[in-house]
């Protein structure tokens, strides 16, 4: 690791210095680039190795505080003394004197990046929300919830769930991220076997899970409430714009999520084990401790579940957002996407002497292809359609007010920078109401370098308490249901949303992030196991971009 970091550190020092890095001329004058390293993001294993901390199994595993694993196992929301540069220097001094002191502080060695001015390995590292949530907390929660429904309560079988996952209509926007129907009872029972889904598939799965369980789980119980809380947390963290009020709400959501997780999967385990011991030590083997008739049969199905490192990381997200901004702008998902391209190239690479050189060359050529084929800054693709003049179009009244083009193309599919717009999908329209306004795309029109969608507004009935998604119905008001043409650049959110159904005529929208003004729909009551205080929190139900 040091051999790789030493030349990088030298270049970063030069970049920070007054000398800077010359980059030619700009407006006839020499241009010198100077920059400072603000933050480092990586998955948990790489971050610990890069920044000089012990592994993720250490007693003091957190990069932000000094909490111990014993404290976290006793309280899911426990936090320790905040790590600072001064405290980290003290730990490094003690570790240099006695290597065994690493167990008491979680620090293994110094970080080469600390030699870069203005950088601190304890104050300039951020958690990666992609790995923490989509590849950590979400798979864990889904596995435990399915274990409760399939193994403990026997509400349905894994075969039924796989059939539901495979047959559900996710829609075009989520077609590439459709979950794989590869669940098994051994998978949801074992704590070591991971769910074989990508991060994008897990994101789609947790949004669609209430729909997949629609008739298996009749009423909303605490396990579904845990899913809803996690959905709310993800909507805030994955938003491109987060306000201070959202951060305050996020603190309450994380607190209640961790408390409910502890209540459902951890706090009762010690009691069950104690009851088993009392029963085994009874004089008469047929006797059971009072009040345990319904508990003991499930005791054998209980597994050892602990508060994971990533669950603890959640408690630091509000502070991290205040300090560094939106986590989604610093996540590692984009790097994971790049790795997919390398895997595709590796299957056709025939260079066995210098593989990195060939892979880098193929990667550069694949990135240059769209630049060579298009000289325009705007990258638009569309299927073949009908070219008509604006004056002869049925939408001439609304098109004349939004475009100066004489001819337009009516098509059934058009994409701008990779986002595809099709009739039958919903888009978020600009609105100042408490509830976001959605419109159903009736027509896609390409006018020059712009894409317009002709939409018919639908009425938003609010969040469905059962499916935790917006319930939609066609607008009946004659004045409000008039179609409008809007440039896709002016939408409240650039992403399209596919309508989901629950087996009936109802239409629901489940967006990925939070839009517009927060709308409080329901409250979750949880009693803190430490201070016996009842926390009542609202759930965010609006989409913000």
Coordinates of N, CA and C in Angstrom, one line a residue, residues 232 235-236 243 245-246 249 253 432-436 460-465 468-471 514-523 537-544:
X232 N -37.5 5.1 4.4 CA -37.4 6.6 4.7 C -36.0 7.1 4.8
X235 N -34.4 7.2 1.4 CA -34.9 8.3 0.6 C -34.2 9.6 0.9
X236 N -33.9 9.8 2.2 CA -33.3 11.1 2.6 C -31.8 11.0 2.2
X243 N -31.9 19.3 3.3 CA -32.0 20.5 4.1 C -31.8 20.1 5.6
X245 N -33.7 20.6 8.1 CA -34.9 19.9 8.6 C -34.9 18.4 8.3
X246 N -34.4 18.1 7.1 CA -34.3 16.7 6.7 C -33.3 15.9 7.6
X249 N -34.8 15.2 10.9 CA -35.7 14.1 10.8 C -34.9 12.8 10.6
X253 N -35.3 9.2 12.5 CA -35.5 7.9 11.8 C -34.5 6.9 12.1
X432 N -45.9 23.4 -6.0 CA -45.6 24.0 -4.7 C -46.5 23.4 -3.6
X433 N -47.3 22.4 -3.9 CA -48.1 21.8 -3.0 C -47.3 20.9 -2.0
X434 N -48.0 20.5 -0.9 CA -47.4 19.7 0.1 C -47.1 18.3 -0.6
X435 N -48.0 17.8 -1.3 CA -47.8 16.5 -2.0 C -47.2 16.8 -3.4
X436 N -46.3 16.0 -3.9 CA -45.7 16.2 -5.2 C -46.8 15.9 -6.3
X460 N -52.8 12.9 -6.6 CA -52.0 12.2 -5.6 C -52.9 12.1 -4.3
X461 N -53.2 10.8 -4.0 CA -54.0 10.6 -2.8 C -53.2 10.5 -1.5
X462 N -51.9 10.6 -1.6 CA -51.0 10.5 -0.4 C -50.4 9.2 -0.3
X463 N -49.7 9.0 0.8 CA -48.9 7.8 1.0 C -49.9 6.7 1.5
X464 N -49.8 5.5 0.8 CA -50.5 4.3 1.2 C -49.9 3.8 2.5
X465 N -50.7 3.6 3.5 CA -50.2 3.1 4.8 C -49.8 1.6 4.7
X468 N -46.6 2.0 1.6 CA -45.6 3.0 1.7 C -45.2 3.6 0.4
X469 N -46.2 3.9 -0.4 CA -46.0 4.5 -1.8 C -47.1 5.4 -2.1
X470 N -46.9 6.3 -3.0 CA -48.0 7.3 -3.4 C -49.1 6.5 -4.1
X471 N -50.3 6.7 -3.6 CA -51.5 6.2 -4.3 C -52.0 7.2 -5.3
X514 N -36.5 11.5 -2.1 CA -37.5 12.4 -1.6 C -37.7 13.6 -2.4
X515 N -39.0 14.0 -2.8 CA -39.2 15.2 -3.7 C -39.9 16.3 -2.8
X516 N -39.6 17.5 -3.2 CA -40.3 18.7 -2.8 C -40.4 18.9 -1.3
X517 N -41.6 19.3 -0.8 CA -41.8 19.7 0.6 C -42.1 18.4 1.4
X518 N -41.5 18.2 2.5 CA -41.7 17.0 3.3 C -43.2 17.0 3.8
X519 N -43.8 15.9 3.7 CA -45.2 15.7 4.1 C -45.2 14.6 5.1
X520 N -45.7 14.9 6.3 CA -45.7 13.9 7.4 C -47.0 13.1 7.3
X521 N -46.9 11.8 7.3 CA -48.1 11.0 7.1 C -48.4 10.2 8.3
X522 N -47.5 9.5 8.9 CA -47.8 8.6 10.0 C -46.7 8.7 11.0
X523 N -47.0 8.3 12.2 CA -46.0 8.3 13.3 C -45.7 6.9 13.8
X537 N -42.1 9.8 15.9 CA -41.5 10.5 14.8 C -42.4 10.4 13.6
X538 N -42.4 11.5 12.8 CA -43.1 11.4 11.5 C -42.2 10.8 10.4
X539 N -42.9 10.4 9.3 CA -42.1 9.8 8.2 C -42.1 10.7 7.0
X540 N -41.0 10.9 6.4 CA -41.0 11.8 5.2 C -41.6 11.1 4.0
X541 N -42.5 11.8 3.4 CA -43.2 11.2 2.3 C -43.2 12.1 1.0
X542 N -42.2 12.9 0.9 CA -42.2 13.7 -0.3 C -40.9 13.5 -1.1
X543 N -40.9 13.9 -2.3 CA -39.7 13.6 -3.1 C -39.0 14.9 -3.4
X544 N -37.8 14.9 -3.1 CA -37.0 16.2 -3.3 C -35.8 15.9 -4.2

